[in-house]
mmCIF file of C-alpha atoms in Angstrom:
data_model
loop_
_atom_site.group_PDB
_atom_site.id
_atom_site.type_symbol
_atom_site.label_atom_id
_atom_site.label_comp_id
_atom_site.label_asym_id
_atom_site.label_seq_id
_atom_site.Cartn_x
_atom_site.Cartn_y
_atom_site.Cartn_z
ATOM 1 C CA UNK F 1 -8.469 10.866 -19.781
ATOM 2 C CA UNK F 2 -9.165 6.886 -18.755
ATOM 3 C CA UNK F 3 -10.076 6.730 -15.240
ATOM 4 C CA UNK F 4 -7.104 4.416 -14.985
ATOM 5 C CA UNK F 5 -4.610 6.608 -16.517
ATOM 6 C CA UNK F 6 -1.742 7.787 -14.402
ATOM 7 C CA UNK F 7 -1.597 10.894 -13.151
ATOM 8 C CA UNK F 8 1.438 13.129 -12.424
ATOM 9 C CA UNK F 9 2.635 13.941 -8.697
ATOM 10 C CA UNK F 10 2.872 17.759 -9.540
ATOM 11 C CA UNK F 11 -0.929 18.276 -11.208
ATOM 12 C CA UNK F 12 -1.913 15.656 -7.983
ATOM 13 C CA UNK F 13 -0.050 18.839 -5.476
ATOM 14 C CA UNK F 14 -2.146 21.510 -7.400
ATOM 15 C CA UNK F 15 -5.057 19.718 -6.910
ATOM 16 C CA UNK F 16 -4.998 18.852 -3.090
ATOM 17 C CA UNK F 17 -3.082 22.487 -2.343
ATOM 18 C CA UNK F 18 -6.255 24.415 -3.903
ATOM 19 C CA UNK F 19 -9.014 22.109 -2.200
ATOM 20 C CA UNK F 20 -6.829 22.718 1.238
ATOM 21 C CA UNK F 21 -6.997 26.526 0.258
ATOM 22 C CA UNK F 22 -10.838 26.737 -0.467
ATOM 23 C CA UNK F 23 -11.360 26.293 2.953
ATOM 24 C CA UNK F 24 -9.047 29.176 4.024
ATOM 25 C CA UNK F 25 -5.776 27.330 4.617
ATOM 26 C CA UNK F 26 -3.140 29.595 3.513
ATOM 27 C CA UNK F 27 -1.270 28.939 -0.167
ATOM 28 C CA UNK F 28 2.081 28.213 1.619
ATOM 29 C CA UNK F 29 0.640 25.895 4.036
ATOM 30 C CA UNK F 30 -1.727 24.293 1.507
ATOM 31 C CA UNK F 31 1.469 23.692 -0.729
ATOM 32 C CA UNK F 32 3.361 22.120 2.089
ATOM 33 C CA UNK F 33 0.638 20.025 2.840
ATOM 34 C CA UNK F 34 -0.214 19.003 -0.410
ATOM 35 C CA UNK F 35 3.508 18.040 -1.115
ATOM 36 C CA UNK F 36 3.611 15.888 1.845
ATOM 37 C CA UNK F 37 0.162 13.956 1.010
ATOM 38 C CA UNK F 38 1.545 13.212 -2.487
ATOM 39 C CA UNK F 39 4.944 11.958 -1.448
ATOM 40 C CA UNK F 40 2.924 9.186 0.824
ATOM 41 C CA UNK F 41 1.533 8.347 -2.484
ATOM 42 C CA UNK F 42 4.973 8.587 -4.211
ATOM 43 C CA UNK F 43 6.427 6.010 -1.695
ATOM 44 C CA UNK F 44 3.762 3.719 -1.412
ATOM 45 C CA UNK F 45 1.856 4.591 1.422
ATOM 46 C CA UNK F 46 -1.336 5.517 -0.211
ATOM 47 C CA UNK F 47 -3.834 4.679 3.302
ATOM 48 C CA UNK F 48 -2.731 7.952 4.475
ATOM 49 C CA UNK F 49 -1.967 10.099 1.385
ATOM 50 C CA UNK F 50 -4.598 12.233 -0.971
ATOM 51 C CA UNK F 51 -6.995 9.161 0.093
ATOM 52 C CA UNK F 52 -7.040 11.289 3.606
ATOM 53 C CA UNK F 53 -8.308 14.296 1.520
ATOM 54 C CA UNK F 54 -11.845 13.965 2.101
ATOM 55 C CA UNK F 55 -11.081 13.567 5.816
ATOM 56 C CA UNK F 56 -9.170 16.701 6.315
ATOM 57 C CA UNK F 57 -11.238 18.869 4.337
ATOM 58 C CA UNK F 58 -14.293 17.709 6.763
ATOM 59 C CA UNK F 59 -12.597 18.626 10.064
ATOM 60 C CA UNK F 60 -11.258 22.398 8.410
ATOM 61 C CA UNK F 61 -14.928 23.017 7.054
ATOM 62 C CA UNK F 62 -16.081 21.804 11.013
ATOM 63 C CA UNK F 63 -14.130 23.683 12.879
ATOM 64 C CA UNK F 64 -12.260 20.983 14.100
ATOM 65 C CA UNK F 65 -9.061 21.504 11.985
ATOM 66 C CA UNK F 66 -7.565 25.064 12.592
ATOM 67 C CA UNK F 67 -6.854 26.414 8.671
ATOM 68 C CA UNK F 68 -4.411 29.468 9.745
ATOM 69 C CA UNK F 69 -2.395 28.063 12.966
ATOM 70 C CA UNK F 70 0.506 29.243 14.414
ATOM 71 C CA UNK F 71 2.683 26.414 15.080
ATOM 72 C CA UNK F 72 5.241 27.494 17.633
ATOM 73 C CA UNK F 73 8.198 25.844 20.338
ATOM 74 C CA UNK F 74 5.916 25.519 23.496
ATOM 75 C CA UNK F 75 8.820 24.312 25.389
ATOM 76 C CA UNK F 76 12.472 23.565 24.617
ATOM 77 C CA UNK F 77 15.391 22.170 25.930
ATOM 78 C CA UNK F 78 19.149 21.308 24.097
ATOM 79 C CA UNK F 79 17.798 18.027 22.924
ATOM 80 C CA UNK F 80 14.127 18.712 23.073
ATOM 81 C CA UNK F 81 11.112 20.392 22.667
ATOM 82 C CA UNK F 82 7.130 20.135 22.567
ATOM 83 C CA UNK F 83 5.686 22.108 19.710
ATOM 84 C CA UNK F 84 2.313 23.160 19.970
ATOM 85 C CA UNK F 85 0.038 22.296 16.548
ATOM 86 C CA UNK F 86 -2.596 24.798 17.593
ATOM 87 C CA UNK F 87 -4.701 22.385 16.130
ATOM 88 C CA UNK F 88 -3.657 22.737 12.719
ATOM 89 C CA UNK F 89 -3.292 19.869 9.637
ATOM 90 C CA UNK F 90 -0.689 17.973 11.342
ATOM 91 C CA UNK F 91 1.485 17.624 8.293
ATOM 92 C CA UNK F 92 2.735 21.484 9.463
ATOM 93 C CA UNK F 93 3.454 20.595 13.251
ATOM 94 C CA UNK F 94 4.928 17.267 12.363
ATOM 95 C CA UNK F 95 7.436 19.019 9.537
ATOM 96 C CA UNK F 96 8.468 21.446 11.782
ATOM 97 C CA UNK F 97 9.175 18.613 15.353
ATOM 98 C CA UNK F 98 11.090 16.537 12.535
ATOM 99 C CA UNK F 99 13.295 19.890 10.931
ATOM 100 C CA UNK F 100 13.613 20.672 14.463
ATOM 101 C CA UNK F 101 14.996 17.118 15.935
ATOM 102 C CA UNK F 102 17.382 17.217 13.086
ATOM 103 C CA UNK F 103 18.990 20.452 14.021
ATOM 104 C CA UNK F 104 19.201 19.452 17.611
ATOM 105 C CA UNK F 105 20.728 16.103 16.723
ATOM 106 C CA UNK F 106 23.685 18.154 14.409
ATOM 107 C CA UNK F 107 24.004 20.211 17.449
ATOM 108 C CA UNK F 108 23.665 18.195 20.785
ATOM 109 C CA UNK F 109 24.006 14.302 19.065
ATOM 110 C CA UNK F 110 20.215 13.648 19.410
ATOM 111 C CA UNK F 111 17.008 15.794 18.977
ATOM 112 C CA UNK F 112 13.837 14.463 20.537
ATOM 113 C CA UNK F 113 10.933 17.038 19.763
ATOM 114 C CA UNK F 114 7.479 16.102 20.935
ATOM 115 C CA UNK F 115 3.847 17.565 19.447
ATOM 116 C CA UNK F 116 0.549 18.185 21.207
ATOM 117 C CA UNK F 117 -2.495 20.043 19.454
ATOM 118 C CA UNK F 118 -1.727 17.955 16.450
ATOM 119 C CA UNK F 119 -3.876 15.892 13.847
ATOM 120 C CA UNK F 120 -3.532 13.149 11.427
ATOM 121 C CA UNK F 121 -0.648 13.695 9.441
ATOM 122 C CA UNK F 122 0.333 11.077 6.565
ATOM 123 C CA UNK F 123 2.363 8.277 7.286
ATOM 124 C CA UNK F 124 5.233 8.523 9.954
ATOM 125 C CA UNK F 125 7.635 7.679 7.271
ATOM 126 C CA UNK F 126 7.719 10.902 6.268
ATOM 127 C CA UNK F 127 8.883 12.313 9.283
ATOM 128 C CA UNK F 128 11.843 9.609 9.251
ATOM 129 C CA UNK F 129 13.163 8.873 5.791
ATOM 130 C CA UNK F 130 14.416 12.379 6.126
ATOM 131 C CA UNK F 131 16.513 11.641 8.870
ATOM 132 C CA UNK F 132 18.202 8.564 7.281
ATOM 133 C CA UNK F 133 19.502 10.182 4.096
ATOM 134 C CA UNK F 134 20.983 12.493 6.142
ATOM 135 C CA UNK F 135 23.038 10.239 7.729
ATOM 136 C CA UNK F 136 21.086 10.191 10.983
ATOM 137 C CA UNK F 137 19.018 7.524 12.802
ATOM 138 C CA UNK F 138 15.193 8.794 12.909
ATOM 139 C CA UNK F 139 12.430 7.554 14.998
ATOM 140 C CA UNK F 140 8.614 9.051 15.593
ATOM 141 C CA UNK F 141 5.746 7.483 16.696
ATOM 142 C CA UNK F 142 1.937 8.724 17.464
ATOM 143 C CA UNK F 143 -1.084 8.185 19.257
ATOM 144 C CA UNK F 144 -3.731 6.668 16.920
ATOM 145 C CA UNK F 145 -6.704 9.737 15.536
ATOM 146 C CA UNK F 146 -9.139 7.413 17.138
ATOM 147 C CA UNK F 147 -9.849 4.401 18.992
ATOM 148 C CA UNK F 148 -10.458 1.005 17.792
ATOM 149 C CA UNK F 149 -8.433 -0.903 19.932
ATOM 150 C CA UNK F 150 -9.297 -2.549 23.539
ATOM 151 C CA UNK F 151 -6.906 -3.319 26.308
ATOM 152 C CA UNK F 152 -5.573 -7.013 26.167
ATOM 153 C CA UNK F 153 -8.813 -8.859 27.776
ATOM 154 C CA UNK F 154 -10.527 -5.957 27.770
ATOM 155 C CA UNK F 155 -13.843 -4.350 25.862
ATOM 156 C CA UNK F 156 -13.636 -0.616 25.746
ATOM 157 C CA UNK F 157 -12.049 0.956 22.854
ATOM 158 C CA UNK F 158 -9.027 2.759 24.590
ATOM 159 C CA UNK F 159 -6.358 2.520 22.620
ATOM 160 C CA UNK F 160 -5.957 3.364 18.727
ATOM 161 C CA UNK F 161 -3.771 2.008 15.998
ATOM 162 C CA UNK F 162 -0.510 3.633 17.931
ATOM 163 C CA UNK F 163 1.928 3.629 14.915
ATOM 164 C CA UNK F 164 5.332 3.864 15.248
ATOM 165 C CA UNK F 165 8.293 3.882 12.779
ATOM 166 C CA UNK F 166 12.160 4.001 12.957
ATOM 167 C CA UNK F 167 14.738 4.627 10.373
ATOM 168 C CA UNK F 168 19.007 4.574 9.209
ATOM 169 C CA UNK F 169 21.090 5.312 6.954
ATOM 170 C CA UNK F 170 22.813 2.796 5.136
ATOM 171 C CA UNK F 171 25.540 2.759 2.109
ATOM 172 C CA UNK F 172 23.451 1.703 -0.806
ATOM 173 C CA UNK F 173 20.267 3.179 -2.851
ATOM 174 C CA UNK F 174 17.689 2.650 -0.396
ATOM 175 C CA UNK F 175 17.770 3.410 3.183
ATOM 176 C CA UNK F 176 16.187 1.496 6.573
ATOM 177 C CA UNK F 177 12.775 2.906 6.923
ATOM 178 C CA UNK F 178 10.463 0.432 8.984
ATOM 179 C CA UNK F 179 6.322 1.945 9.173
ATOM 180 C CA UNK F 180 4.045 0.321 11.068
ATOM 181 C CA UNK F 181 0.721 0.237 13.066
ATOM 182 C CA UNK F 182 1.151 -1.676 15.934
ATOM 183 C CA UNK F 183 -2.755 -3.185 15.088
ATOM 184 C CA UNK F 184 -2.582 -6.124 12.188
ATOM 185 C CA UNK F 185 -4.218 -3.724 9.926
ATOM 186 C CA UNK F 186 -4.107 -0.073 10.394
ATOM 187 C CA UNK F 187 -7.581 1.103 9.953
ATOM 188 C CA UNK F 188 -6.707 3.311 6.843
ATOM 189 C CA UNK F 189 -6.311 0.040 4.725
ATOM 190 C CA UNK F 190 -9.956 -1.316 6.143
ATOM 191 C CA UNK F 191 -11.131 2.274 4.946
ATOM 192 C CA UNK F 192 -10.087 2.193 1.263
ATOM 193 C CA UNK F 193 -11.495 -1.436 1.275
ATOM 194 C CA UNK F 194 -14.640 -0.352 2.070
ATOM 195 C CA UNK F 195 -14.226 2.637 -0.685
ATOM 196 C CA UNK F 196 -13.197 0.280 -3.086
ATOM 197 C CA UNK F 197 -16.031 -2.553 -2.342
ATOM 198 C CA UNK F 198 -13.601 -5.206 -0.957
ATOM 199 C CA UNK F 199 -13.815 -7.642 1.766
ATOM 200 C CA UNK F 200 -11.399 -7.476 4.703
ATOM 201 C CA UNK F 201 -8.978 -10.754 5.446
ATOM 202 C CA UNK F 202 -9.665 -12.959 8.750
ATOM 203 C CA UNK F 203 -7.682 -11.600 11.571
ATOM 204 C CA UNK F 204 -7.782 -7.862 11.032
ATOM 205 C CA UNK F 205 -11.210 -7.627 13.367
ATOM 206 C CA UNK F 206 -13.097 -9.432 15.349
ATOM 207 C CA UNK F 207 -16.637 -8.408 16.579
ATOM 208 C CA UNK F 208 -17.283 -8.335 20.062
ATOM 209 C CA UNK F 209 -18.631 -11.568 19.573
ATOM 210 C CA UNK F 210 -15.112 -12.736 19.233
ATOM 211 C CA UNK F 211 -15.993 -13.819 15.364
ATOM 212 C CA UNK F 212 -14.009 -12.547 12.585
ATOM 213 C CA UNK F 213 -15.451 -9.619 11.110
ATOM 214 C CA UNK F 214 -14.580 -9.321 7.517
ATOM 215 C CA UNK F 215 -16.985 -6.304 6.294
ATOM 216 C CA UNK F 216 -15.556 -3.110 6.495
ATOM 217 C CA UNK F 217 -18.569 -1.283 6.529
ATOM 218 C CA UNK F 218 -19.085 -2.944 10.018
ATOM 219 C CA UNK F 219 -16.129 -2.273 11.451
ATOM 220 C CA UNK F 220 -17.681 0.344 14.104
ATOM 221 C CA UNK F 221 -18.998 -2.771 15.285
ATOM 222 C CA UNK F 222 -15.967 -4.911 16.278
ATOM 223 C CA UNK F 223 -12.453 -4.556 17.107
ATOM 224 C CA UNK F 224 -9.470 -4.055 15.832
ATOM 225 C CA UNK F 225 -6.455 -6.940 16.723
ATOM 226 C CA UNK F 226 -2.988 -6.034 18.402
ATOM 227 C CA UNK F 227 -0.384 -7.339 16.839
ATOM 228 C CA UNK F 228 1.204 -10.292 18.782
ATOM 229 C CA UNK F 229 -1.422 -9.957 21.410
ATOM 230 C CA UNK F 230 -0.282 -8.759 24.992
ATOM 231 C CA UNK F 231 2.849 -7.602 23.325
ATOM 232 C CA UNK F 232 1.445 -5.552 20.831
ATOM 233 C CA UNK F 233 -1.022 -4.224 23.635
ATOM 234 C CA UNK F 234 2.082 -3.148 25.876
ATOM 235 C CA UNK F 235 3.995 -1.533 23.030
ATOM 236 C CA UNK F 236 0.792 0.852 22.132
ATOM 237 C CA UNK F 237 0.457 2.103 25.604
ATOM 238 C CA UNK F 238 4.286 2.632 25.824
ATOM 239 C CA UNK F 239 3.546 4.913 22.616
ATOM 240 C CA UNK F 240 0.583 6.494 23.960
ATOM 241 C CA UNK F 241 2.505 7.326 26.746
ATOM 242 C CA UNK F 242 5.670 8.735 25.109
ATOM 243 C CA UNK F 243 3.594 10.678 22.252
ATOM 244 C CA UNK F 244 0.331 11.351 24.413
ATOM 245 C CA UNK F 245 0.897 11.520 28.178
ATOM 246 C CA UNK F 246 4.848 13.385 27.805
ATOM 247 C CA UNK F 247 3.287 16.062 25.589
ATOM 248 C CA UNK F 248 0.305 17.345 27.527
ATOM 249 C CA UNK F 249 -1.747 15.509 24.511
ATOM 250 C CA UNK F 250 -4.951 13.253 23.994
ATOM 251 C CA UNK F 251 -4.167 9.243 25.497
ATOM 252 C CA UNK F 252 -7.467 7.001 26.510
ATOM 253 C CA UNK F 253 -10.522 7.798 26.770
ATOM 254 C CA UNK F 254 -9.554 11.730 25.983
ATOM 255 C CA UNK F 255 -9.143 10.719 21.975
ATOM 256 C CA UNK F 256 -11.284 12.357 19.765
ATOM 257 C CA UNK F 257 -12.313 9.939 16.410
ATOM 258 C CA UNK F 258 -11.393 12.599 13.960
ATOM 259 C CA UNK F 259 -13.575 10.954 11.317
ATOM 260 C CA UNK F 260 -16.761 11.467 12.961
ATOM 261 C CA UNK F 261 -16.394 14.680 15.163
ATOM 262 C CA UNK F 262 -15.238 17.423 12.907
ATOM 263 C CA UNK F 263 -15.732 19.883 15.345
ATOM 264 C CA UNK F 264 -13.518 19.441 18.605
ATOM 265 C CA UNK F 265 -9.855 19.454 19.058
ATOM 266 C CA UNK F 266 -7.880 16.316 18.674
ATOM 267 C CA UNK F 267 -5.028 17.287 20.617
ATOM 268 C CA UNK F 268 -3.054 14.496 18.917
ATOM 269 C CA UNK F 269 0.111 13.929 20.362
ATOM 270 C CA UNK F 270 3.015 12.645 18.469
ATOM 271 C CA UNK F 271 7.303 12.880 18.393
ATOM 272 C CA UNK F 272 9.603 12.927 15.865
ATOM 273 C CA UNK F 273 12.977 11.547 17.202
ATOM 274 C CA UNK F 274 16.755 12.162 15.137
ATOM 275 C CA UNK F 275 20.159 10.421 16.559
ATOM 276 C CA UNK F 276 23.525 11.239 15.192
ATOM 277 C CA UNK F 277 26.333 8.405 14.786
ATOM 278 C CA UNK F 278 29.098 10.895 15.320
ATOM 279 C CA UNK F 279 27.876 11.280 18.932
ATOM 280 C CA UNK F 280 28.740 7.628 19.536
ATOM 281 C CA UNK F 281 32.064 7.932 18.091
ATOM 282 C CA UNK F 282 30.722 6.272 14.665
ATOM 283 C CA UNK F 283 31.824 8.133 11.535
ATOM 284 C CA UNK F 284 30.598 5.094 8.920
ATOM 285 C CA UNK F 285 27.536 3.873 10.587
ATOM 286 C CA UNK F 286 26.108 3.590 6.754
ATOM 287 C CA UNK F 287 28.650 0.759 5.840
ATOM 288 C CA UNK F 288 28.682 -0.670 8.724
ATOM 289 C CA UNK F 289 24.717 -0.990 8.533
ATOM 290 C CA UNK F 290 24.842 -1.966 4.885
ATOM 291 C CA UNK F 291 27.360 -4.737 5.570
ATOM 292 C CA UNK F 292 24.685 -6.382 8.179
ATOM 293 C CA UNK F 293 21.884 -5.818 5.174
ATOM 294 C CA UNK F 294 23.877 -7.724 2.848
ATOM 295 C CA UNK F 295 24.131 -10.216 4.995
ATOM 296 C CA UNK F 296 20.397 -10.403 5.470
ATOM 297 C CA UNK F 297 19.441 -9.865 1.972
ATOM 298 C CA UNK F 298 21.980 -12.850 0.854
ATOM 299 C CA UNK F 299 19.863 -15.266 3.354
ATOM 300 C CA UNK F 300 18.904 -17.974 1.952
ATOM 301 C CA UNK F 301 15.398 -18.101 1.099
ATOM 302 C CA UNK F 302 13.124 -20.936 2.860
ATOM 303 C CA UNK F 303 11.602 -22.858 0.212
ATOM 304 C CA UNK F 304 8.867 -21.007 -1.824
ATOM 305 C CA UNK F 305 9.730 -17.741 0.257
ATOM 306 C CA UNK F 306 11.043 -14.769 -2.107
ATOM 307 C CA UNK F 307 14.580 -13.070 -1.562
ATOM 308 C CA UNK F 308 14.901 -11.170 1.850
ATOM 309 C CA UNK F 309 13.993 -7.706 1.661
ATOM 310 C CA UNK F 310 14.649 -5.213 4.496
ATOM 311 C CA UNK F 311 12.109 -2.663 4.954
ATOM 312 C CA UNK F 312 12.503 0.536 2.613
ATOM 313 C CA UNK F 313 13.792 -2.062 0.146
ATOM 314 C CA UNK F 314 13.164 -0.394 -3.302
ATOM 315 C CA UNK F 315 11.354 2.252 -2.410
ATOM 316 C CA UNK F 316 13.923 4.909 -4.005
ATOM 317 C CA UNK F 317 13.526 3.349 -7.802
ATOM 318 C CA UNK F 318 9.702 2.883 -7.156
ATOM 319 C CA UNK F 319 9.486 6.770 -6.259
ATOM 320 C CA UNK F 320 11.615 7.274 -9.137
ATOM 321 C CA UNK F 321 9.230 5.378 -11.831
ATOM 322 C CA UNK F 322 5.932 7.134 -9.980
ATOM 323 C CA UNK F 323 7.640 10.485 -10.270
ATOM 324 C CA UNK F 324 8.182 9.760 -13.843
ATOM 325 C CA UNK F 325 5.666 7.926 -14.613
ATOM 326 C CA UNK F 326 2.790 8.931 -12.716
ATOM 327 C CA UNK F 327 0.157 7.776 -9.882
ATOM 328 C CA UNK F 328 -1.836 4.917 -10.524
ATOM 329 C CA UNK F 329 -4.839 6.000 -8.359
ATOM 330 C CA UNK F 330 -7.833 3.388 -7.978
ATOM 331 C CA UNK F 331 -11.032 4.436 -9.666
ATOM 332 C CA UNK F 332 -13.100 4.725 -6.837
ATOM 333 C CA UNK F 333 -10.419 7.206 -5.066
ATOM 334 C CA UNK F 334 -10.529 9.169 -8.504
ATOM 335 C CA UNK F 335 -14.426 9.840 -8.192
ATOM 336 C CA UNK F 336 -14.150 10.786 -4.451
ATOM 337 C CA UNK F 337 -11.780 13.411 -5.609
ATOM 338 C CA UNK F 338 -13.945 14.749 -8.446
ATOM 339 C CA UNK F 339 -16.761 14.678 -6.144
ATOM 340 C CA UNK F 340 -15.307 17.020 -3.403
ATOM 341 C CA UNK F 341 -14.501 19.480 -6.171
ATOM 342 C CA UNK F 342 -18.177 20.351 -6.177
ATOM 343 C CA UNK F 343 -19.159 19.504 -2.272
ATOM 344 C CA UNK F 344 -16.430 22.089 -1.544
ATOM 345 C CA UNK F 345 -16.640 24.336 -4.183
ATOM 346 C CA UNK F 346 -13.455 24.686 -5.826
ATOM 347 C CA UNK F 347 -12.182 24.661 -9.618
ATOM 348 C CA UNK F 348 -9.249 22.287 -9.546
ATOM 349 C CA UNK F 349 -8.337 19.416 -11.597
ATOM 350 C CA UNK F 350 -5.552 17.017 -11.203
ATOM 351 C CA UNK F 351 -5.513 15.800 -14.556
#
């Protein structure tokens, strides 16, 4: 098959499920896993989908990544709860706070579930689409899996990429589902640039020269940018507190980079938030939300801008065609996948 060729979600699952199994995660695990690291892909957030592979499989063969956890309710309330990852692949302790804030929103109008002993674990907007096309309001957020960020004015890395996303159901095809990093770039993007041989844009890092740094493969050398500056600064720490501090979890100086130390404990902290309309008295929050979309969407453009779009805008058909059609996987991410096949040992193929 052309290196280029698509390739289909399902044989994609097999593949990652049986590389997550050679190093002793169990097959239901490795499946659930799997399916959530393809759907990233599916929806367009390939940063943190099989790309992550390589990563993962590192910290299990380490030590650093438990393979056979038992994810449990460490502490639980009505409306919340803390589960404990037992430093599993986060994917499983992040599935089970967002199935978990669900139920508790059906049942007590919200469901705010926190996670400590985590890891990295695919974009947030898995943990929040879910929400929305249920007809509930979904919000998580999570304390970066390393640090790249200073405090405003500051020079030691204390603070990492902090991502937080929010999501709601609306009347249409696609729902609201906003994703972001609350850096300019999240470092997974300056990561498959470097994979893929490609310079990074002005304004993503500086150095601590204060110079833009535009190399990936020096980015252990600068900086990562906050978003709006002081504001973007203040809104990671509010995260780190809510995901980190709240949970008993890693925040500061007590993150672990989980690229480089495979061997200790993350302790990532995250939470995985659900609201339900009906306990505000709203029965048709989706039309009334879609009415305000319209509204947006039939903005007039400024000149040379494209039509509004709201975040999660098209997302359903483009997981539809992918489905269908297939993954369009870069060329460099292809080899990196045929090459852990024989670093780790397994007979897998996702073509």
């Amino acid at each position: 098959m052309a290196e280029t060729a698509p390739i289909k979600p399902e044989a994609l699952r097999r593949f990652v499920a049986q590389a997550l199994a050679s190093q002793g995660v169990p097959s239901g695990d490795a499946a659930k896993v799997a399916s959530l690291m393809v759907e990233a892909d599916v929806y367009g957030y390939a940063t943190h989908g099989v790309f992550r592979l390589r990563q993962y499989l590192a910290r299990l063969a380490g030590g650093g990544c438990n393979p056979t956890p038992a994810v449990k309710v460490a502490h639980e309330t009505v409306a919340t709860a803390v589960i404990d990852g037992d430093d599993g692949l986060g994917h499983l302790a992040m599935a089970a706070a967002r199935d978990l804030a669900m139920k508790k929103a059906r049942e007590a109008g919200i469901g705010w579930v926190g996670v400590r002993r985590g890891n990295h674990a695919g974009p947030l907007a898995l943990y929040v689409r879910p929400q929305a096309e249920a007809g509930l309001l979904g919000m998580a957020a999570a304390v970066g899996s390393a640090n790249h960020v200073p405090p405003y004015g500051g020079s030691d890395l204390l603070l990492g990429t902090n991502p937080i996303a929010f999501s709601a159901p609306g009347d249409g095809t696609d729902p609201f589902v906003f994703d972001m990093a609350t850096t300019v770039a999240a470092m997974g993007k300056i990561k498959t640039l470097l994979q893929q041989g490609d310079p990074m844009p002005e304004g993503w890092m500086v150095g601590r020269d204060g110079r833009p740094l535009t190399d990936p493969a020096r980015k252990s050398e600068g900086f990562l940018l906050p978003i709006g500056g002081p504001k973007g600064f203040g809104l990671s720490v509010a995260i780190g507190l809510m995901a980190g501090v709240l949970n008993g979890a890693a925040f500061g100086s007590d993150v672990v980079d989980f690229t480089s130390d495979t061997t200790s404990s993350t302790n990532t902290g995250q939470f995985v938030m659900a609201l339900n309309p009906v306990a505000f008295g709203i029965a048709d929050f989706g039309p009334r939300a879609e009415r305000v979309f319209d509204e947006m969407r039939a903005s007039e453009p400024l000149p040379g801008h494209a039509p509004v779009r709201l975040p999660g805008d098209g997302k359903t058909a483009m997981a539809k065609a992918r489905k269908d059609r297939g993954l369009d996987l870069k060329p460099a991410l292809r080899r990196d996948l045929e090459a852990l096949k024989a670093e780790y040992e397994f007979e897998a193929s996702f073509i």
